[in-house]
PDB file of C-alpha atoms in Angstrom:
ATOM      1  CA  SER A 172     -29.484 -43.288  43.868  1.00 80.00           C
ATOM      2  CA  LEU A 173     -27.519 -46.644  43.472  1.00 79.00           C
ATOM      3  CA  ALA A 174     -27.283 -47.918  39.460  1.00 80.00           C
ATOM      4  CA  LEU A 175     -24.742 -49.924  37.744  1.00 82.00           C
ATOM      5  CA  SER A 176     -23.250 -48.504  34.489  1.00 85.00           C
ATOM      6  CA  PHE A 177     -21.305 -51.127  32.545  1.00 84.00           C
ATOM      7  CA  ASP A 178     -19.293 -50.307  29.559  1.00 86.00           C
ATOM      8  CA  ARG A 179     -20.645 -51.586  26.356  1.00 82.00           C
ATOM      9  CA  PHE A 180     -17.457 -52.126  24.662  1.00 87.00           C
ATOM     10  CA  THR A 181     -16.633 -54.833  27.095  1.00 89.00           C
ATOM     11  CA  THR A 182     -18.677 -57.578  25.499  1.00 84.00           C
ATOM     12  CA  ALA A 183     -17.972 -56.712  21.992  1.00 85.00           C
ATOM     13  CA  ALA A 184     -14.375 -57.217  23.096  1.00 89.00           C
ATOM     14  CA  GLY A 185     -15.305 -60.346  23.901  1.00 90.00           C
ATOM     15  CA  ALA A 186     -14.127 -59.805  27.646  1.00 93.00           C
ATOM     16  CA  THR A 187     -15.878 -62.855  29.388  1.00 92.00           C
ATOM     17  CA  ILE A 188     -16.830 -60.578  32.496  1.00 92.00           C
ATOM     18  CA  HIS A 189     -19.724 -59.832  30.502  1.00 89.00           C
ATOM     19  CA  HIS A 190     -21.434 -62.948  31.609  1.00 89.00           C
ATOM     20  CA  LEU A 191     -21.537 -61.962  35.417  1.00 92.00           C
ATOM     21  CA  TYR A 192     -23.397 -58.222  34.122  1.00 91.00           C
ATOM     22  CA  PRO A 193     -27.074 -59.711  34.534  1.00 90.00           C
ATOM     23  CA  ALA A 194     -26.361 -61.728  37.921  1.00 92.00           C
ATOM     24  CA  VAL A 195     -24.519 -58.745  38.969  1.00 93.00           C
ATOM     25  CA  SER A 196     -27.600 -56.237  38.024  1.00 91.00           C
ATOM     26  CA  SER A 197     -30.249 -58.540  39.411  1.00 92.00           C
ATOM     27  CA  LEU A 198     -28.816 -58.363  42.867  1.00 93.00           C
ATOM     28  CA  SER A 199     -28.033 -54.704  42.866  1.00 93.00           C
ATOM     29  CA  ALA A 200     -31.892 -54.754  41.965  1.00 92.00           C
ATOM     30  CA  LEU A 201     -33.523 -57.553  44.763  1.00 94.00           C
ATOM     31  CA  ASN A 202     -30.882 -55.310  47.202  1.00 94.00           C
ATOM     32  CA  VAL A 203     -32.429 -51.789  46.587  1.00 92.00           C
ATOM     33  CA  ALA A 204     -35.733 -53.277  46.633  1.00 93.00           C
ATOM     34  CA  GLN A 205     -35.377 -54.531  49.943  1.00 96.00           C
ATOM     35  CA  GLY A 206     -33.421 -51.505  51.183  1.00 95.00           C
ATOM     36  CA  ALA A 207     -36.677 -49.471  49.859  1.00 94.00           C
ATOM     37  CA  ALA A 208     -39.006 -51.906  51.638  1.00 96.00           C
ATOM     38  CA  ALA A 209     -36.788 -51.172  54.541  1.00 97.00           C
ATOM     39  CA  GLY A 210     -37.214 -47.485  54.799  1.00 96.00           C
ATOM     40  CA  LEU A 211     -34.016 -45.983  52.992  1.00 95.00           C
ATOM     41  CA  SER A 212     -34.186 -42.840  51.138  1.00 92.00           C
ATOM     42  CA  ALA A 213     -33.099 -41.890  47.769  1.00 90.00           C
ATOM     43  CA  LEU A 214     -32.149 -38.257  46.612  1.00 91.00           C
ATOM     44  CA  PRO A 215     -34.942 -37.268  44.970  1.00 89.00           C
ATOM     45  CA  SER A 216     -34.003 -36.181  41.015  1.00 90.00           C
ATOM     46  CA  SER A 217     -31.478 -38.780  40.269  1.00 91.00           C
ATOM     47  CA  LEU A 218     -32.371 -39.796  37.680  1.00 89.00           C
ATOM     48  CA  GLU A 219     -33.590 -36.147  35.425  1.00 92.00           C
ATOM     49  CA  ARG A 220     -30.074 -34.663  37.166  1.00 92.00           C
ATOM     50  CA  PHE A 221     -27.228 -37.121  37.050  1.00 92.00           C
ATOM     51  CA  TYR A 222     -28.146 -40.547  35.639  1.00 91.00           C
ATOM     52  CA  GLY A 223     -29.829 -39.625  32.202  1.00 92.00           C
ATOM     53  CA  PRO A 224     -27.259 -37.265  31.481  1.00 91.00           C
ATOM     54  CA  HIS A 225     -24.470 -38.668  32.005  1.00 89.00           C
ATOM     55  CA  LEU A 226     -25.598 -42.099  30.520  1.00 87.00           C
ATOM     56  CA  GLY A 227     -28.018 -40.906  27.979  1.00 83.00           C
ATOM     57  CA  LYS A 228     -27.681 -39.768  24.373  1.00 80.00           C
ATOM     58  CA  ALA A 229     -30.401 -37.254  23.936  1.00 86.00           C
ATOM     59  CA  PHE A 230     -31.901 -37.814  27.517  1.00 91.00           C
ATOM     60  CA  ARG A 231     -35.373 -36.002  27.682  1.00 92.00           C
ATOM     61  CA  ALA A 232     -36.715 -36.002  31.311  1.00 92.00           C
ATOM     62  CA  ASP A 233     -40.094 -35.521  30.409  1.00 90.00           C
ATOM     63  CA  ARG A 234     -40.161 -39.234  28.785  1.00 87.00           C
ATOM     64  CA  LEU A 235     -39.442 -40.416  32.417  1.00 87.00           C
ATOM     65  CA  THR A 236     -43.202 -39.520  33.122  1.00 88.00           C
ATOM     66  CA  ALA A 237     -45.127 -40.093  29.086  1.00 88.00           C
ATOM     67  CA  GLY A 238     -47.944 -42.021  29.785  1.00 88.00           C
ATOM     68  CA  LEU A 239     -48.787 -41.253  33.754  1.00 90.00           C
ATOM     69  CA  ASP A 240     -52.108 -39.677  34.305  1.00 89.00           C
ATOM     70  CA  ARG A 241     -52.534 -37.452  37.479  1.00 87.00           C
ATOM     71  CA  SER A 242     -54.205 -40.346  39.358  1.00 89.00           C
ATOM     72  CA  GLY A 243     -50.837 -42.273  39.094  1.00 87.00           C
ATOM     73  CA  HIS A 244     -52.332 -44.852  36.372  1.00 91.00           C
ATOM     74  CA  TRP A 245     -49.511 -45.747  33.463  1.00 90.00           C
ATOM     75  CA  ASP A 246     -51.672 -45.721  29.953  1.00 89.00           C
ATOM     76  CA  HIS A 247     -48.990 -48.519  28.770  1.00 84.00           C
ATOM     77  CA  TYR A 248     -45.819 -50.860  29.829  1.00 84.00           C
ATOM     78  CA  GLU A 249     -42.730 -50.261  28.611  1.00 78.00           C
ATOM     79  CA  LEU A 250     -42.293 -54.286  29.418  1.00 79.00           C
ATOM     80  CA  LEU A 251     -44.391 -55.273  26.919  1.00 78.00           C
ATOM     81  CA  ASN A 252     -42.787 -54.019  23.974  1.00 77.00           C
ATOM     82  CA  GLY A 253     -39.827 -55.745  24.804  1.00 79.00           C
ATOM     83  CA  TYR A 254     -37.427 -57.237  22.014  1.00 86.00           C
ATOM     84  CA  LEU A 255     -37.303 -60.854  21.417  1.00 90.00           C
ATOM     85  CA  LYS A 256     -34.224 -62.041  19.525  1.00 91.00           C
ATOM     86  CA  LEU A 257     -34.294 -64.180  17.009  1.00 93.00           C
ATOM     87  CA  HIS A 258     -30.507 -64.424  16.495  1.00 95.00           C
ATOM     88  CA  PRO A 259     -27.446 -65.422  18.447  1.00 93.00           C
ATOM     89  CA  SER A 260     -25.844 -62.095  17.930  1.00 95.00           C
ATOM     90  CA  CYS A 261     -25.956 -58.572  19.115  1.00 94.00           C
ATOM     91  CA  ALA A 262     -29.716 -56.639  18.868  1.00 94.00           C
ATOM     92  CA  HIS A 263     -27.620 -53.870  16.565  1.00 96.00           C
ATOM     93  CA  LEU A 264     -26.819 -56.478  14.128  1.00 97.00           C
ATOM     94  CA  HIS A 265     -30.408 -58.114  13.376  1.00 97.00           C
ATOM     95  CA  GLY A 266     -31.349 -55.836  10.496  1.00 97.00           C
ATOM     96  CA  VAL A 267     -28.087 -56.982   8.653  1.00 98.00           C
ATOM     97  CA  ASN A 268     -28.850 -60.774  10.459  1.00 98.00           C
ATOM     98  CA  ASP A 269     -32.695 -60.306   9.104  1.00 97.00           C
ATOM     99  CA  ALA A 270     -31.835 -58.868   5.491  1.00 98.00           C
ATOM    100  CA  MET A 271     -29.183 -61.908   5.421  1.00 98.00           C
ATOM    101  CA  ALA A 272     -31.353 -64.706   6.163  1.00 97.00           C
ATOM    102  CA  ALA A 273     -33.800 -63.162   3.935  1.00 97.00           C
ATOM    103  CA  LEU A 274     -31.349 -63.207   0.897  1.00 97.00           C
ATOM    104  CA  ILE A 275     -30.587 -66.965   1.578  1.00 97.00           C
ATOM    105  CA  ALA A 276     -33.922 -67.920   1.934  1.00 96.00           C
ATOM    106  CA  LYS A 277     -35.124 -66.274  -2.008  1.00 96.00           C
ATOM    107  CA  THR A 278     -31.816 -67.338  -3.750  1.00 96.00           C
ATOM    108  CA  GLY A 279     -29.970 -70.552  -2.098  1.00 95.00           C
ATOM    109  CA  LEU A 280     -26.543 -68.467  -1.462  1.00 96.00           C
ATOM    110  CA  ARG A 281     -23.866 -70.697  -1.161  1.00 96.00           C
ATOM    111  CA  GLU A 282     -20.253 -69.433  -0.036  1.00 97.00           C
ATOM    112  CA  ASP A 283     -18.532 -70.383  -3.598  1.00 96.00           C
ATOM    113  CA  ASP A 284     -21.304 -67.729  -4.850  1.00 97.00           C
ATOM    114  CA  VAL A 285     -19.807 -64.990  -3.358  1.00 97.00           C
ATOM    115  CA  GLU A 286     -17.213 -62.592  -5.026  1.00 98.00           C
ATOM    116  CA  SER A 287     -17.277 -59.725  -2.095  1.00 98.00           C
ATOM    117  CA  ILE A 288     -20.202 -58.372   0.363  1.00 98.00           C
ATOM    118  CA  ASP A 289     -20.740 -54.767   1.169  1.00 98.00           C
ATOM    119  CA  ILE A 290     -22.526 -54.244   4.184  1.00 98.00           C
ATOM    120  CA  GLY A 291     -24.441 -50.515   5.383  1.00 98.00           C
ATOM    121  CA  ILE A 292     -25.106 -50.258   9.229  1.00 98.00           C
ATOM    122  CA  PHE A 293     -26.480 -47.335  11.541  1.00 97.00           C
ATOM    123  CA  GLU A 294     -23.590 -45.539  13.633  1.00 96.00           C
ATOM    124  CA  ASP A 295     -23.932 -47.426  16.976  1.00 94.00           C
ATOM    125  CA  GLY A 296     -23.999 -50.453  15.169  1.00 95.00           C
ATOM    126  CA  PHE A 297     -20.889 -49.418  13.486  1.00 97.00           C
ATOM    127  CA  ARG A 298     -19.086 -48.857  16.536  1.00 94.00           C
ATOM    128  CA  ILE A 299     -19.872 -52.042  18.559  1.00 93.00           C
ATOM    129  CA  ASP A 300     -18.974 -54.454  15.766  1.00 95.00           C
ATOM    130  CA  ALA A 301     -16.070 -56.431  16.282  1.00 94.00           C
ATOM    131  CA  VAL A 302     -13.918 -56.304  13.389  1.00 93.00           C
ATOM    132  CA  ASP A 303     -11.418 -59.408  14.111  1.00 93.00           C
ATOM    133  CA  PRO A 304     -13.365 -61.472  16.876  1.00 94.00           C
ATOM    134  CA  GLN A 305     -11.409 -64.001  18.925  1.00 92.00           C
ATOM    135  CA  ASN A 306     -13.796 -65.510  20.915  1.00 92.00           C
ATOM    136  CA  ASP A 307     -17.378 -66.393  20.903  1.00 90.00           C
ATOM    137  CA  LEU A 308     -18.492 -63.211  22.535  1.00 92.00           C
ATOM    138  CA  ALA A 309     -16.823 -61.139  20.247  1.00 94.00           C
ATOM    139  CA  THR A 310     -18.451 -63.404  17.434  1.00 95.00           C
ATOM    140  CA  ARG A 311     -21.644 -62.441  17.984  1.00 95.00           C
ATOM    141  CA  PHE A 312     -20.989 -58.872  18.112  1.00 95.00           C
ATOM    142  CA  SER A 313     -19.277 -59.284  14.337  1.00 97.00           C
ATOM    143  CA  VAL A 314     -21.219 -58.113  11.496  1.00 97.00           C
ATOM    144  CA  ARG A 315     -18.592 -60.091   9.162  1.00 97.00           C
ATOM    145  CA  ALA A 316     -18.081 -63.140  11.511  1.00 97.00           C
ATOM    146  CA  THR A 317     -22.446 -63.131  11.721  1.00 97.00           C
ATOM    147  CA  VAL A 318     -23.070 -63.176   7.883  1.00 98.00           C
ATOM    148  CA  ALA A 319     -20.072 -65.544   6.892  1.00 97.00           C
ATOM    149  CA  ALA A 320     -21.719 -67.627   9.384  1.00 97.00           C
ATOM    150  CA  ALA A 321     -25.060 -67.490   8.222  1.00 97.00           C
ATOM    151  CA  ILE A 322     -24.229 -67.761   4.586  1.00 97.00           C
ATOM    152  CA  VAL A 323     -21.185 -70.849   5.255  1.00 97.00           C
ATOM    153  CA  HIS A 324     -23.944 -73.057   7.621  1.00 95.00           C
ATOM    154  CA  GLY A 325     -26.875 -72.048   5.391  1.00 95.00           C
ATOM    155  CA  ARG A 326     -28.222 -69.948   8.835  1.00 93.00           C
ATOM    156  CA  LEU A 327     -27.405 -68.141  11.695  1.00 94.00           C
ATOM    157  CA  ASP A 328     -27.338 -70.105  15.025  1.00 89.00           C
ATOM    158  CA  ASP A 329     -24.797 -70.871  18.108  1.00 86.00           C
ATOM    159  CA  ASP A 330     -23.451 -73.845  16.324  1.00 85.00           C
ATOM    160  CA  GLY A 331     -22.337 -72.008  13.253  1.00 89.00           C
ATOM    161  CA  LEU A 332     -20.231 -68.788  15.452  1.00 92.00           C
ATOM    162  CA  THR A 333     -18.011 -71.434  17.274  1.00 89.00           C
ATOM    163  CA  ASP A 334     -15.875 -72.097  14.488  1.00 92.00           C
ATOM    164  CA  LEU A 335     -13.925 -68.510  13.132  1.00 93.00           C
ATOM    165  CA  ASN A 336     -11.147 -70.326  11.439  1.00 94.00           C
ATOM    166  CA  ALA A 337     -13.946 -71.965   9.280  1.00 95.00           C
ATOM    167  CA  LEU A 338     -15.427 -68.566   8.767  1.00 96.00           C
ATOM    168  CA  ARG A 339     -12.286 -66.084   7.950  1.00 96.00           C
ATOM    169  CA  PRO A 340     -12.039 -66.869   4.501  1.00 97.00           C
ATOM    170  CA  LEU A 341     -15.333 -65.536   3.787  1.00 98.00           C
ATOM    171  CA  MET A 342     -14.955 -62.754   6.398  1.00 97.00           C
ATOM    172  CA  ALA A 343     -11.897 -61.436   4.467  1.00 97.00           C
ATOM    173  CA  ARG A 344     -14.034 -60.962   1.151  1.00 98.00           C
ATOM    174  CA  ILE A 345     -16.707 -58.445   3.806  1.00 98.00           C
ATOM    175  CA  THR A 346     -16.327 -54.775   3.923  1.00 98.00           C
ATOM    176  CA  VAL A 347     -18.562 -52.571   6.565  1.00 98.00           C
ATOM    177  CA  ARG A 348     -19.584 -49.491   6.782  1.00 98.00           C
ATOM    178  CA  HIS A 349     -21.024 -46.876   8.449  1.00 98.00           C
ATOM    179  CA  ASP A 350     -24.691 -45.636   6.661  1.00 97.00           C
ATOM    180  CA  GLN A 351     -25.227 -41.957   7.521  1.00 97.00           C
ATOM    181  CA  GLY A 352     -28.413 -41.855   5.893  1.00 96.00           C
ATOM    182  CA  MET A 353     -29.911 -45.053   8.350  1.00 97.00           C
ATOM    183  CA  ASP A 354     -28.861 -43.010  11.466  1.00 96.00           C
ATOM    184  CA  HIS A 355     -32.141 -41.070  11.577  1.00 95.00           C
ATOM    185  CA  LEU A 356     -34.136 -44.391  11.488  1.00 95.00           C
ATOM    186  CA  MET A 357     -32.789 -45.369  15.414  1.00 91.00           C
ATOM    187  CA  PRO A 358     -33.852 -46.256  18.127  1.00 86.00           C
ATOM    188  CA  GLU A 359     -37.087 -47.567  16.658  1.00 88.00           C
ATOM    189  CA  GLY A 360     -35.024 -49.758  13.824  1.00 94.00           C
ATOM    190  CA  ARG A 361     -31.687 -51.273  13.655  1.00 96.00           C
ATOM    191  CA  PRO A 362     -31.360 -51.107   9.968  1.00 97.00           C
ATOM    192  CA  GLY A 363     -28.849 -53.001   7.800  1.00 98.00           C
ATOM    193  CA  ARG A 364     -28.327 -53.094   4.237  1.00 98.00           C
ATOM    194  CA  VAL A 365     -26.337 -56.421   2.373  1.00 98.00           C
ATOM    195  CA  THR A 366     -25.261 -55.984  -1.199  1.00 98.00           C
ATOM    196  CA  VAL A 367     -23.548 -59.266  -2.246  1.00 98.00           C
ATOM    197  CA  HIS A 368     -21.564 -59.301  -5.517  1.00 98.00           C
ATOM    198  CA  LEU A 369     -21.528 -62.797  -7.208  1.00 98.00           C
ATOM    199  CA  ARG A 370     -18.813 -64.176  -8.743  1.00 97.00           C
ATOM    200  CA  ASP A 371     -21.162 -64.632 -11.833  1.00 96.00           C
ATOM    201  CA  GLY A 372     -21.114 -60.547 -12.133  1.00 96.00           C
ATOM    202  CA  GLY A 373     -24.721 -60.427 -10.674  1.00 97.00           C
ATOM    203  CA  THR A 374     -26.074 -58.587  -7.280  1.00 98.00           C
ATOM    204  CA  LEU A 375     -27.990 -59.160  -4.606  1.00 98.00           C
ATOM    205  CA  VAL A 376     -29.369 -56.534  -2.216  1.00 98.00           C
ATOM    206  CA  GLU A 377     -31.762 -56.670   0.751  1.00 98.00           C
ATOM    207  CA  GLU A 378     -32.743 -54.270   3.563  1.00 98.00           C
ATOM    208  CA  VAL A 379     -34.418 -54.536   6.471  1.00 98.00           C
ATOM    209  CA  ILE A 380     -34.830 -51.220   8.777  1.00 97.00           C
ATOM    210  CA  TYR A 381     -36.886 -53.085  11.274  1.00 96.00           C
ATOM    211  CA  PRO A 382     -35.767 -56.939  12.301  1.00 96.00           C
ATOM    212  CA  ARG A 383     -38.157 -59.439  13.762  1.00 95.00           C
ATOM    213  CA  GLY A 384     -38.882 -59.607  17.434  1.00 93.00           C
ATOM    214  CA  THR A 385     -39.570 -56.272  17.465  1.00 89.00           C
ATOM    215  CA  GLU A 386     -42.570 -53.948  18.279  1.00 86.00           C
ATOM    216  CA  ARG A 387     -42.473 -53.035  14.830  1.00 90.00           C
ATOM    217  CA  VAL A 388     -42.470 -56.855  13.756  1.00 94.00           C
ATOM    218  CA  PRO A 389     -43.548 -58.805  16.700  1.00 92.00           C
ATOM    219  CA  ALA A 390     -42.181 -62.643  16.375  1.00 93.00           C
ATOM    220  CA  THR A 391     -44.672 -65.380  16.067  1.00 94.00           C
ATOM    221  CA  LYS A 392     -45.794 -67.869  17.858  1.00 93.00           C
ATOM    222  CA  ASP A 393     -43.547 -70.079  15.194  1.00 94.00           C
ATOM    223  CA  ASP A 394     -40.891 -67.588  15.585  1.00 93.00           C
ATOM    224  CA  ARG A 395     -40.979 -68.167  19.585  1.00 92.00           C
ATOM    225  CA  MET A 396     -41.481 -72.226  19.427  1.00 94.00           C
ATOM    226  CA  SER A 397     -38.257 -72.091  17.562  1.00 91.00           C
ATOM    227  CA  LYS A 398     -36.572 -69.764  19.827  1.00 91.00           C
ATOM    228  CA  PHE A 399     -37.329 -71.943  22.929  1.00 93.00           C
ATOM    229  CA  HIS A 400     -36.759 -75.416  21.540  1.00 92.00           C
ATOM    230  CA  SER A 401     -33.177 -74.313  20.232  1.00 88.00           C
ATOM    231  CA  LEU A 402     -32.073 -72.908  23.463  1.00 89.00           C
ATOM    232  CA  LEU A 403     -33.768 -75.096  26.234  1.00 90.00           C
ATOM    233  CA  GLY A 404     -32.142 -77.867  23.919  1.00 87.00           C
ATOM    234  CA  ARG A 405     -28.555 -77.575  24.688  1.00 84.00           C
ATOM    235  CA  CYS A 406     -29.286 -78.816  28.239  1.00 86.00           C
ATOM    236  CA  TYR A 407     -32.483 -81.005  28.228  1.00 90.00           C
ATOM    237  CA  ASP A 408     -33.752 -83.716  25.517  1.00 88.00           C
ATOM    238  CA  GLY A 409     -37.168 -82.937  24.241  1.00 88.00           C
ATOM    239  CA  LYS A 410     -39.288 -84.905  26.505  1.00 90.00           C
ATOM    240  CA  ALA A 411     -37.979 -82.629  29.504  1.00 91.00           C
ATOM    241  CA  THR A 412     -38.101 -79.579  27.355  1.00 92.00           C
ATOM    242  CA  GLU A 413     -41.714 -80.276  26.639  1.00 92.00           C
ATOM    243  CA  ARG A 414     -42.566 -80.320  30.439  1.00 93.00           C
ATOM    244  CA  ILE A 415     -40.923 -77.370  30.985  1.00 94.00           C
ATOM    245  CA  LEU A 416     -43.146 -76.185  28.436  1.00 94.00           C
ATOM    246  CA  GLU A 417     -46.011 -77.437  30.371  1.00 94.00           C
ATOM    247  CA  ALA A 418     -44.990 -75.495  33.400  1.00 94.00           C
ATOM    248  CA  ILE A 419     -44.625 -72.169  31.442  1.00 94.00           C
ATOM    249  CA  THR A 420     -47.648 -72.124  30.154  1.00 94.00           C
ATOM    250  CA  ALA A 421     -49.805 -72.873  33.096  1.00 95.00           C
ATOM    251  CA  LEU A 422     -47.995 -69.757  35.222  1.00 94.00           C
ATOM    252  CA  PRO A 423     -51.116 -67.444  34.504  1.00 93.00           C
ATOM    253  CA  GLY A 424     -52.985 -69.746  36.821  1.00 94.00           C
ATOM    254  CA  ALA A 425     -50.432 -71.108  39.010  1.00 92.00           C
ATOM    255  CA  ALA A 426     -50.363 -70.031  42.606  1.00 92.00           C
ATOM    256  CA  THR A 427     -46.550 -70.869  42.978  1.00 93.00           C
ATOM    257  CA  LEU A 428     -43.801 -71.472  40.663  1.00 93.00           C
ATOM    258  CA  ALA A 429     -42.898 -75.014  41.928  1.00 93.00           C
ATOM    259  CA  ASP A 430     -43.570 -77.111  39.171  1.00 92.00           C
ATOM    260  CA  LEU A 431     -41.393 -75.140  36.788  1.00 93.00           C
ATOM    261  CA  THR A 432     -38.784 -74.853  39.300  1.00 91.00           C
ATOM    262  CA  ALA A 433     -38.924 -79.093  39.653  1.00 91.00           C
ATOM    263  CA  ALA A 434     -39.030 -79.219  35.816  1.00 91.00           C
ATOM    264  CA  LEU A 435     -36.210 -77.224  35.921  1.00 90.00           C
ATOM    265  CA  ARG A 436     -34.544 -79.345  38.215  1.00 86.00           C
ATOM    266  CA  SER A 437     -35.270 -83.087  37.487  1.00 74.00           C
ATOM    267  CA  SER A 438     -35.410 -82.904  33.841  1.00 60.00           C
ATOM    268  CA  ARG A 439     -31.793 -81.719  33.704  1.00 55.00           C
ATOM    269  CA  HIS A 440     -30.033 -83.670  31.207  1.00 53.00           C
ATOM    270  CA  VAL A 441     -26.606 -84.155  31.962  1.00 47.00           C
ATOM    271  CA  ASP A 442     -25.665 -85.724  29.131  1.00 49.00           C
ATOM    272  CA  GLU A 443     -21.558 -85.337  29.122  1.00 50.00           C
ATOM    273  CA  GLU A 444     -21.288 -83.572  25.655  1.00 50.00           C
ATOM    274  CA  LEU A 445     -23.582 -80.972  26.795  1.00 51.00           C
ATOM    275  CA  ARG A 446     -21.862 -80.719  30.219  1.00 55.00           C
ATOM    276  CA  ARG A 447     -18.401 -80.157  28.147  1.00 57.00           C
ATOM    277  CA  ARG A 448     -20.192 -77.517  25.960  1.00 57.00           C
ATOM    278  CA  PRO A 449     -18.774 -73.703  26.381  1.00 57.00           C
ATOM    279  CA  VAL A 450     -21.048 -71.537  27.637  1.00 55.00           C
ATOM    280  CA  PRO A 451     -21.729 -68.523  24.915  1.00 50.00           C
TER     281      PRO A 451
END
């Protein structure tokens, strides 16, 4: 009976209150759990009657108990279908981002090769697109900016999204449109099609329906390790990162989180340059 409802367009607009959302959500979840354990009661059917219809799209109450048998056991856990984001951008853009990465890997595409680019994407991805991003957060919700960053820098990473001035010349040559033929592929997929018109008259096309890191295309071990090192490398040196990885790997057999929290605290890299780096 107690839930938070955030405006999804807050993030696309670059409003940095977004960074507080996970913390507030986590605090609310802990408070609710403690309240339930203390005996506070909820209004039955709140999900079916109120939250689902008001906050959901094509909400189906029967899906809430799909996979639950009469003894109260589940035949699957949605948590195990989690999505590992391999790109530093909105998940709705990852079909486009994967397609662009594939084109660069296959052709070595560079900014000077490009005459124009046409992007086709599904409705929700099109609606969340930040057309004219003004800060780092909004840039991660911009189809144009993420595609331009991948081409200008050879890959899409955090550092490549920070200098918008370097991206705007190419962004001006990119068109983004809603492709209605992709809408039926949601929510299982996050499809995107990239068509690059080259200055020599040629055309490159790449389409991705199921991005890497999803249940359909799981992230490989190399994918996970690359993401791990790229994120931890922003705050820790190589030795400290490996110590943290060892502590995480040992968690299934650990009795407490003490080794992990100790690694996170004592190995903190306090280089001044990292201190000055803005939070994405």
